[in-house]
């Protein structure tokens, strides 16, 4: 249930840590675009402060931030309808992040599976920022009093933590100040899997480029990766139940459904009985027809980085009209003298 005293507002972010994947597009960006036209104010963010929780080459970070902005716009996010920002240009994110470092508990952070995955056995050597990451993420959302956050499945635990932080702050200070945010994890592709291994998430950090479709891949690369995607020898089923225990088949059908804005049931009604030799070219054609125009437009936008910088500066100014008063009020609640 969302809180009615708050303006319906969407916030979401993506790390500019190099390369957008089909997972980011289907799990997040596509939903960002559709929410622009619903009854929400929408704020979308390149989370550069999050990216540096692991080492980023400075030049590459700047390039990737602009390229991600180009990816957002090329996918249909309109700077007229949405506020588009990079996190570091809106200092209230980091300022509220500090307060939340003092609200979140060590035990909560220690349970975050993303931290455990990223740190692996190396917990002594990863940055403190990587451990504290989810508190900054909560600040990203709550510094806008955002009510809805569209994300892929892998961010669910972080959004639960965001709710816990909001509730603890409200409780500790005896206020009803931060909303309890609703995660929006919807659609056929909330968890797009690797094309090489149906048990692993599609990820920009996978060493195998064949495991993912990058938003900058050209038509040939997309078609080749789909043709080579791992599958099983059986024909596609006509019913959803037939995809159980067939992770690779399910993944390709989910991708098809999400790209074509159909339900999985409808897709299977059409393609049930087909062999992968027939289905894969259909999927490749669909993927190229949806993705190639985006990568072409991204390249065009990247020819004029100064225009991207202007859009981000304008976004930051608009964002601060929302975040500055919320931060001011937070400081007042906490007892900071101003
Ligand atoms: P990031 O940059 O890893 O991913 C950005 C978005 O893409 C989704 N996603 C996927 N969805 C489906 N299948 C996949 N294989 C896949 N891979 C990625 C992610 O779920 C996410 O929605 N912590 C966040 C960034 C962040 C944020 C925020 C998000 C920082 N502050 C505030 C929302 C609100 C992250 O690392 O996403």
PDB file of C-alpha atoms in Angstrom, residues 102-311:
ATOM      1  CA  UNK A 102      23.687   6.463  11.164  1.00  0.00           C
ATOM      2  CA  UNK A 103      20.201   4.913  10.944  1.00  0.00           C
ATOM      3  CA  UNK A 104      21.029   1.615   9.196  1.00  0.00           C
ATOM      4  CA  UNK A 105      22.462  -1.159  11.378  1.00  0.00           C
ATOM      5  CA  UNK A 106      25.629  -3.133  10.634  1.00  0.00           C
ATOM      6  CA  UNK A 107      23.662  -6.370  10.865  1.00  0.00           C
ATOM      7  CA  UNK A 108      21.215  -5.224   8.170  1.00  0.00           C
ATOM      8  CA  UNK A 109      24.022  -4.337   5.797  1.00  0.00           C
ATOM      9  CA  UNK A 110      25.868  -7.571   6.470  1.00  0.00           C
ATOM     10  CA  UNK A 111      22.868  -9.530   5.204  1.00  0.00           C
ATOM     11  CA  UNK A 112      22.813  -7.878   1.766  1.00  0.00           C
ATOM     12  CA  UNK A 113      23.368 -10.611  -0.811  1.00  0.00           C
ATOM     13  CA  UNK A 114      24.673  -8.132  -3.394  1.00  0.00           C
ATOM     14  CA  UNK A 115      27.459  -7.135  -1.000  1.00  0.00           C
ATOM     15  CA  UNK A 116      28.279 -10.773  -0.340  1.00  0.00           C
ATOM     16  CA  UNK A 117      28.313 -11.526  -4.085  1.00  0.00           C
ATOM     17  CA  UNK A 118      30.479  -8.543  -4.951  1.00  0.00           C
ATOM     18  CA  UNK A 119      32.875  -8.855  -2.019  1.00  0.00           C
ATOM     19  CA  UNK A 120      33.160 -12.635  -2.208  1.00  0.00           C
ATOM     20  CA  UNK A 121      35.956 -13.836   0.022  1.00  0.00           C
ATOM     21  CA  UNK A 122      37.589 -10.431  -0.177  1.00  0.00           C
ATOM     22  CA  UNK A 123      35.591  -8.636   2.559  1.00  0.00           C
ATOM     23  CA  UNK A 124      38.707  -7.156   4.193  1.00  0.00           C
ATOM     24  CA  UNK A 125      39.784  -5.437   0.999  1.00  0.00           C
ATOM     25  CA  UNK A 126      36.623  -4.033  -0.544  1.00  0.00           C
ATOM     26  CA  UNK A 127      35.757  -0.384   0.040  1.00  0.00           C
ATOM     27  CA  UNK A 128      33.732   0.788   3.001  1.00  0.00           C
ATOM     28  CA  UNK A 129      31.506   2.443   0.400  1.00  0.00           C
ATOM     29  CA  UNK A 130      30.564  -0.954  -1.020  1.00  0.00           C
ATOM     30  CA  UNK A 131      29.338  -2.056   2.403  1.00  0.00           C
ATOM     31  CA  UNK A 132      27.423   1.180   2.987  1.00  0.00           C
ATOM     32  CA  UNK A 133      26.043   1.250  -0.582  1.00  0.00           C
ATOM     33  CA  UNK A 134      22.419   0.384   0.311  1.00  0.00           C
ATOM     34  CA  UNK A 135      22.168   3.315   2.763  1.00  0.00           C
ATOM     35  CA  UNK A 136      23.102   5.718  -0.049  1.00  0.00           C
ATOM     36  CA  UNK A 137      20.603   3.947  -2.281  1.00  0.00           C
ATOM     37  CA  UNK A 138      17.895   4.514   0.341  1.00  0.00           C
ATOM     38  CA  UNK A 139      18.905   8.188   0.403  1.00  0.00           C
ATOM     39  CA  UNK A 140      18.639   8.410  -3.412  1.00  0.00           C
ATOM     40  CA  UNK A 141      15.044   7.339  -3.158  1.00  0.00           C
ATOM     41  CA  UNK A 142      13.944   9.029   0.043  1.00  0.00           C
ATOM     42  CA  UNK A 143      15.549  12.415  -0.645  1.00  0.00           C
ATOM     43  CA  UNK A 144      12.736  12.738  -3.223  1.00  0.00           C
ATOM     44  CA  UNK A 145      10.097  11.190  -0.949  1.00  0.00           C
ATOM     45  CA  UNK A 146       9.715   8.792  -3.882  1.00  0.00           C
ATOM     46  CA  UNK A 147       6.744   6.472  -3.532  1.00  0.00           C
ATOM     47  CA  UNK A 148       7.541   3.987  -6.326  1.00  0.00           C
ATOM     48  CA  UNK A 149      10.825   2.480  -7.505  1.00  0.00           C
ATOM     49  CA  UNK A 150      10.905   0.408 -10.714  1.00  0.00           C
ATOM     50  CA  UNK A 151      13.792  -2.080 -10.677  1.00  0.00           C
ATOM     51  CA  UNK A 152      14.749  -5.598 -11.686  1.00  0.00           C
ATOM     52  CA  UNK A 153      14.379  -8.503  -9.282  1.00  0.00           C
ATOM     53  CA  UNK A 154      18.002  -8.273  -8.063  1.00  0.00           C
ATOM     54  CA  UNK A 155      17.293  -4.945  -6.297  1.00  0.00           C
ATOM     55  CA  UNK A 156      14.424  -6.248  -4.187  1.00  0.00           C
ATOM     56  CA  UNK A 157      16.453  -6.732  -1.016  1.00  0.00           C
ATOM     57  CA  UNK A 158      17.870  -3.200  -1.265  1.00  0.00           C
ATOM     58  CA  UNK A 159      14.360  -1.821  -1.525  1.00  0.00           C
ATOM     59  CA  UNK A 160      13.284  -3.759   1.542  1.00  0.00           C
ATOM     60  CA  UNK A 161      16.205  -2.170   3.365  1.00  0.00           C
ATOM     61  CA  UNK A 162      15.072   1.254   2.121  1.00  0.00           C
ATOM     62  CA  UNK A 163      11.695   0.608   3.738  1.00  0.00           C
ATOM     63  CA  UNK A 164      13.404  -0.481   6.964  1.00  0.00           C
ATOM     64  CA  UNK A 165      15.520   2.677   7.039  1.00  0.00           C
ATOM     65  CA  UNK A 166      12.490   4.921   6.438  1.00  0.00           C
ATOM     66  CA  UNK A 167      10.519   3.140   9.157  1.00  0.00           C
ATOM     67  CA  UNK A 168      13.392   3.299  11.662  1.00  0.00           C
ATOM     68  CA  UNK A 169      14.003   6.990  11.005  1.00  0.00           C
ATOM     69  CA  UNK A 170      10.293   7.765  11.392  1.00  0.00           C
ATOM     70  CA  UNK A 171      10.143   5.690  14.578  1.00  0.00           C
ATOM     71  CA  UNK A 172      13.369   6.990  16.165  1.00  0.00           C
ATOM     72  CA  UNK A 173      12.431  10.629  15.630  1.00  0.00           C
ATOM     73  CA  UNK A 174       8.696  10.184  16.229  1.00  0.00           C
ATOM     74  CA  UNK A 175       7.716  11.532  12.811  1.00  0.00           C
ATOM     75  CA  UNK A 176       5.851  10.370   9.724  1.00  0.00           C
ATOM     76  CA  UNK A 177       8.316  11.997   7.393  1.00  0.00           C
ATOM     77  CA  UNK A 178       9.698   9.409   4.960  1.00  0.00           C
ATOM     78  CA  UNK A 179       7.312   7.334   2.815  1.00  0.00           C
ATOM     79  CA  UNK A 180       7.442   3.553   2.845  1.00  0.00           C
ATOM     80  CA  UNK A 181       8.386   3.073  -0.799  1.00  0.00           C
ATOM     81  CA  UNK A 182       6.766   0.519  -3.112  1.00  0.00           C
ATOM     82  CA  UNK A 183       9.097  -1.556  -5.250  1.00  0.00           C
ATOM     83  CA  UNK A 184       7.787  -1.948  -8.818  1.00  0.00           C
ATOM     84  CA  UNK A 185       9.120  -5.282 -10.090  1.00  0.00           C
ATOM     85  CA  UNK A 186       6.835  -6.160 -12.969  1.00  0.00           C
ATOM     86  CA  UNK A 187       6.727  -7.726 -16.401  1.00  0.00           C
ATOM     87  CA  UNK A 188       8.079 -10.747 -18.217  1.00  0.00           C
ATOM     88  CA  UNK A 189      11.749  -9.875 -17.779  1.00  0.00           C
ATOM     89  CA  UNK A 190      12.441  -8.769 -14.209  1.00  0.00           C
ATOM     90  CA  UNK A 191      15.388 -11.157 -14.185  1.00  0.00           C
ATOM     91  CA  UNK A 192      17.019 -11.601 -17.595  1.00  0.00           C
ATOM     92  CA  UNK A 193      19.483 -14.480 -17.482  1.00  0.00           C
ATOM     93  CA  UNK A 194      22.844 -15.029 -19.165  1.00  0.00           C
ATOM     94  CA  UNK A 195      22.627 -16.377 -22.722  1.00  0.00           C
ATOM     95  CA  UNK A 196      25.320 -18.927 -21.844  1.00  0.00           C
ATOM     96  CA  UNK A 197      23.958 -20.128 -18.494  1.00  0.00           C
ATOM     97  CA  UNK A 198      20.279 -19.909 -17.568  1.00  0.00           C
ATOM     98  CA  UNK A 199      21.072 -20.023 -13.858  1.00  0.00           C
ATOM     99  CA  UNK A 200      23.134 -16.787 -13.910  1.00  0.00           C
ATOM    100  CA  UNK A 201      21.870 -13.230 -14.229  1.00  0.00           C
ATOM    101  CA  UNK A 202      22.753 -11.364 -17.424  1.00  0.00           C
ATOM    102  CA  UNK A 203      25.357  -8.898 -16.245  1.00  0.00           C
ATOM    103  CA  UNK A 204      27.783  -6.350 -17.650  1.00  0.00           C
ATOM    104  CA  UNK A 205      30.473  -7.807 -15.388  1.00  0.00           C
ATOM    105  CA  UNK A 206      30.284 -11.350 -16.837  1.00  0.00           C
ATOM    106  CA  UNK A 207      33.678 -12.040 -18.468  1.00  0.00           C
ATOM    107  CA  UNK A 208      31.959 -13.607 -21.488  1.00  0.00           C
ATOM    108  CA  UNK A 209      30.591 -10.994 -23.909  1.00  0.00           C
ATOM    109  CA  UNK A 210      28.520 -13.759 -25.538  1.00  0.00           C
ATOM    110  CA  UNK A 211      26.545 -14.059 -22.265  1.00  0.00           C
ATOM    111  CA  UNK A 212      24.814 -10.732 -22.772  1.00  0.00           C
ATOM    112  CA  UNK A 213      23.347  -8.391 -25.340  1.00  0.00           C
ATOM    113  CA  UNK A 214      24.838  -4.930 -24.976  1.00  0.00           C
ATOM    114  CA  UNK A 215      22.725  -1.957 -25.954  1.00  0.00           C
ATOM    115  CA  UNK A 216      25.599  -0.864 -28.196  1.00  0.00           C
ATOM    116  CA  UNK A 217      25.753  -4.209 -30.091  1.00  0.00           C
ATOM    117  CA  UNK A 218      25.014  -3.968 -33.801  1.00  0.00           C
ATOM    118  CA  UNK A 219      22.466  -6.103 -35.644  1.00  0.00           C
ATOM    119  CA  UNK A 220      25.020  -8.787 -36.578  1.00  0.00           C
ATOM    120  CA  UNK A 221      26.305  -9.139 -33.027  1.00  0.00           C
ATOM    121  CA  UNK A 222      22.768  -9.387 -31.611  1.00  0.00           C
ATOM    122  CA  UNK A 223      21.750 -12.036 -34.144  1.00  0.00           C
ATOM    123  CA  UNK A 224      24.927 -14.039 -33.581  1.00  0.00           C
ATOM    124  CA  UNK A 225      24.597 -14.033 -29.790  1.00  0.00           C
ATOM    125  CA  UNK A 226      20.992 -15.209 -29.992  1.00  0.00           C
ATOM    126  CA  UNK A 227      21.865 -17.896 -32.526  1.00  0.00           C
ATOM    127  CA  UNK A 228      24.575 -19.182 -30.175  1.00  0.00           C
ATOM    128  CA  UNK A 229      22.518 -18.859 -26.985  1.00  0.00           C
ATOM    129  CA  UNK A 230      22.444 -22.032 -24.915  1.00  0.00           C
ATOM    130  CA  UNK A 231      19.206 -24.020 -25.241  1.00  0.00           C
ATOM    131  CA  UNK A 232      17.960 -27.570 -24.766  1.00  0.00           C
ATOM    132  CA  UNK A 233      17.032 -30.024 -27.529  1.00  0.00           C
ATOM    133  CA  UNK A 234      13.240 -29.952 -26.992  1.00  0.00           C
ATOM    134  CA  UNK A 235      10.622 -27.954 -28.859  1.00  0.00           C
ATOM    135  CA  UNK A 236       8.992 -24.984 -27.134  1.00  0.00           C
ATOM    136  CA  UNK A 237       5.955 -25.837 -25.020  1.00  0.00           C
ATOM    137  CA  UNK A 238       2.498 -24.335 -25.567  1.00  0.00           C
ATOM    138  CA  UNK A 239       1.874 -23.762 -21.840  1.00  0.00           C
ATOM    139  CA  UNK A 240       3.888 -21.865 -19.229  1.00  0.00           C
ATOM    140  CA  UNK A 241       4.192 -24.986 -17.042  1.00  0.00           C
ATOM    141  CA  UNK A 242       6.246 -26.558 -19.831  1.00  0.00           C
ATOM    142  CA  UNK A 243       9.029 -24.044 -19.156  1.00  0.00           C
ATOM    143  CA  UNK A 244       9.619 -25.358 -15.637  1.00  0.00           C
ATOM    144  CA  UNK A 245      13.129 -26.764 -15.248  1.00  0.00           C
ATOM    145  CA  UNK A 246      14.074 -25.276 -18.639  1.00  0.00           C
ATOM    146  CA  UNK A 247      15.817 -22.055 -17.556  1.00  0.00           C
ATOM    147  CA  UNK A 248      17.379 -21.257 -20.940  1.00  0.00           C
ATOM    148  CA  UNK A 249      14.127 -21.781 -22.832  1.00  0.00           C
ATOM    149  CA  UNK A 250      12.238 -19.738 -20.277  1.00  0.00           C
ATOM    150  CA  UNK A 251      14.751 -16.922 -20.524  1.00  0.00           C
ATOM    151  CA  UNK A 252      14.483 -16.642 -24.313  1.00  0.00           C
ATOM    152  CA  UNK A 253      10.682 -16.731 -24.173  1.00  0.00           C
ATOM    153  CA  UNK A 254      10.652 -14.089 -21.429  1.00  0.00           C
ATOM    154  CA  UNK A 255      12.933 -11.864 -23.500  1.00  0.00           C
ATOM    155  CA  UNK A 256      10.671 -12.292 -26.519  1.00  0.00           C
ATOM    156  CA  UNK A 257       7.575 -11.464 -24.468  1.00  0.00           C
ATOM    157  CA  UNK A 258       9.120  -8.384 -22.881  1.00  0.00           C
ATOM    158  CA  UNK A 259      10.486  -7.035 -26.178  1.00  0.00           C
ATOM    159  CA  UNK A 260       7.167  -7.588 -27.920  1.00  0.00           C
ATOM    160  CA  UNK A 261       5.077  -6.378 -24.958  1.00  0.00           C
ATOM    161  CA  UNK A 262       3.147  -9.634 -24.845  1.00  0.00           C
ATOM    162  CA  UNK A 263       2.420 -12.029 -22.014  1.00  0.00           C
ATOM    163  CA  UNK A 264       4.420 -15.258 -21.888  1.00  0.00           C
ATOM    164  CA  UNK A 265       1.141 -17.148 -22.346  1.00  0.00           C
ATOM    165  CA  UNK A 266       0.432 -15.300 -25.597  1.00  0.00           C
ATOM    166  CA  UNK A 267       3.939 -15.905 -26.900  1.00  0.00           C
ATOM    167  CA  UNK A 268       3.694 -19.623 -26.182  1.00  0.00           C
ATOM    168  CA  UNK A 269       0.323 -19.796 -27.882  1.00  0.00           C
ATOM    169  CA  UNK A 270       2.070 -18.550 -31.030  1.00  0.00           C
ATOM    170  CA  UNK A 271       5.412 -20.335 -30.873  1.00  0.00           C
ATOM    171  CA  UNK A 272       4.571 -23.509 -28.919  1.00  0.00           C
ATOM    172  CA  UNK A 273       5.798 -26.557 -30.835  1.00  0.00           C
ATOM    173  CA  UNK A 274       8.588 -24.683 -32.625  1.00  0.00           C
ATOM    174  CA  UNK A 275      12.173 -25.874 -32.471  1.00  0.00           C
ATOM    175  CA  UNK A 276      14.832 -23.361 -31.418  1.00  0.00           C
ATOM    176  CA  UNK A 277      16.099 -23.393 -34.995  1.00  0.00           C
ATOM    177  CA  UNK A 278      12.851 -21.642 -35.932  1.00  0.00           C
ATOM    178  CA  UNK A 279      12.325 -19.562 -32.796  1.00  0.00           C
ATOM    179  CA  UNK A 280      15.833 -18.084 -32.497  1.00  0.00           C
ATOM    180  CA  UNK A 281      15.734 -16.249 -35.863  1.00  0.00           C
ATOM    181  CA  UNK A 282      12.334 -14.803 -34.891  1.00  0.00           C
ATOM    182  CA  UNK A 283      13.751 -13.614 -31.586  1.00  0.00           C
ATOM    183  CA  UNK A 284      16.855 -12.211 -33.276  1.00  0.00           C
ATOM    184  CA  UNK A 285      14.742 -10.284 -35.763  1.00  0.00           C
ATOM    185  CA  UNK A 286      12.561  -8.889 -32.995  1.00  0.00           C
ATOM    186  CA  UNK A 287      15.565  -7.924 -30.847  1.00  0.00           C
ATOM    187  CA  UNK A 288      17.304  -6.187 -33.747  1.00  0.00           C
ATOM    188  CA  UNK A 289      14.144  -4.298 -34.707  1.00  0.00           C
ATOM    189  CA  UNK A 290      13.712  -3.001 -31.141  1.00  0.00           C
ATOM    190  CA  UNK A 291      17.338  -2.448 -30.145  1.00  0.00           C
ATOM    191  CA  UNK A 292      19.150  -1.281 -33.293  1.00  0.00           C
ATOM    192  CA  UNK A 293      17.297   2.077 -33.414  1.00  0.00           C
ATOM    193  CA  UNK A 294      18.270   2.667 -29.772  1.00  0.00           C
ATOM    194  CA  UNK A 295      21.973   2.031 -30.354  1.00  0.00           C
ATOM    195  CA  UNK A 296      21.924   4.222 -33.478  1.00  0.00           C
ATOM    196  CA  UNK A 297      20.305   7.059 -31.532  1.00  0.00           C
ATOM    197  CA  UNK A 298      22.759   6.611 -28.645  1.00  0.00           C
ATOM    198  CA  UNK A 299      25.661   7.026 -31.047  1.00  0.00           C
ATOM    199  CA  UNK A 300      24.065  10.163 -32.517  1.00  0.00           C
ATOM    200  CA  UNK A 301      23.550  11.696 -29.068  1.00  0.00           C
ATOM    201  CA  UNK A 302      27.139  10.884 -28.098  1.00  0.00           C
ATOM    202  CA  UNK A 303      28.316  13.078 -30.969  1.00  0.00           C
ATOM    203  CA  UNK A 304      27.205  16.077 -28.921  1.00  0.00           C
ATOM    204  CA  UNK A 305      28.294  15.484 -25.311  1.00  0.00           C
ATOM    205  CA  UNK A 306      27.876  19.184 -24.478  1.00  0.00           C
ATOM    206  CA  UNK A 307      24.137  18.831 -25.090  1.00  0.00           C
ATOM    207  CA  UNK A 308      24.025  15.857 -22.710  1.00  0.00           C
ATOM    208  CA  UNK A 309      25.841  17.927 -20.083  1.00  0.00           C
ATOM    209  CA  UNK A 310      23.277  20.719 -20.511  1.00  0.00           C
ATOM    210  CA  UNK A 311      20.423  18.256 -20.012  1.00  0.00           C
TER     211      UNK A 311
END
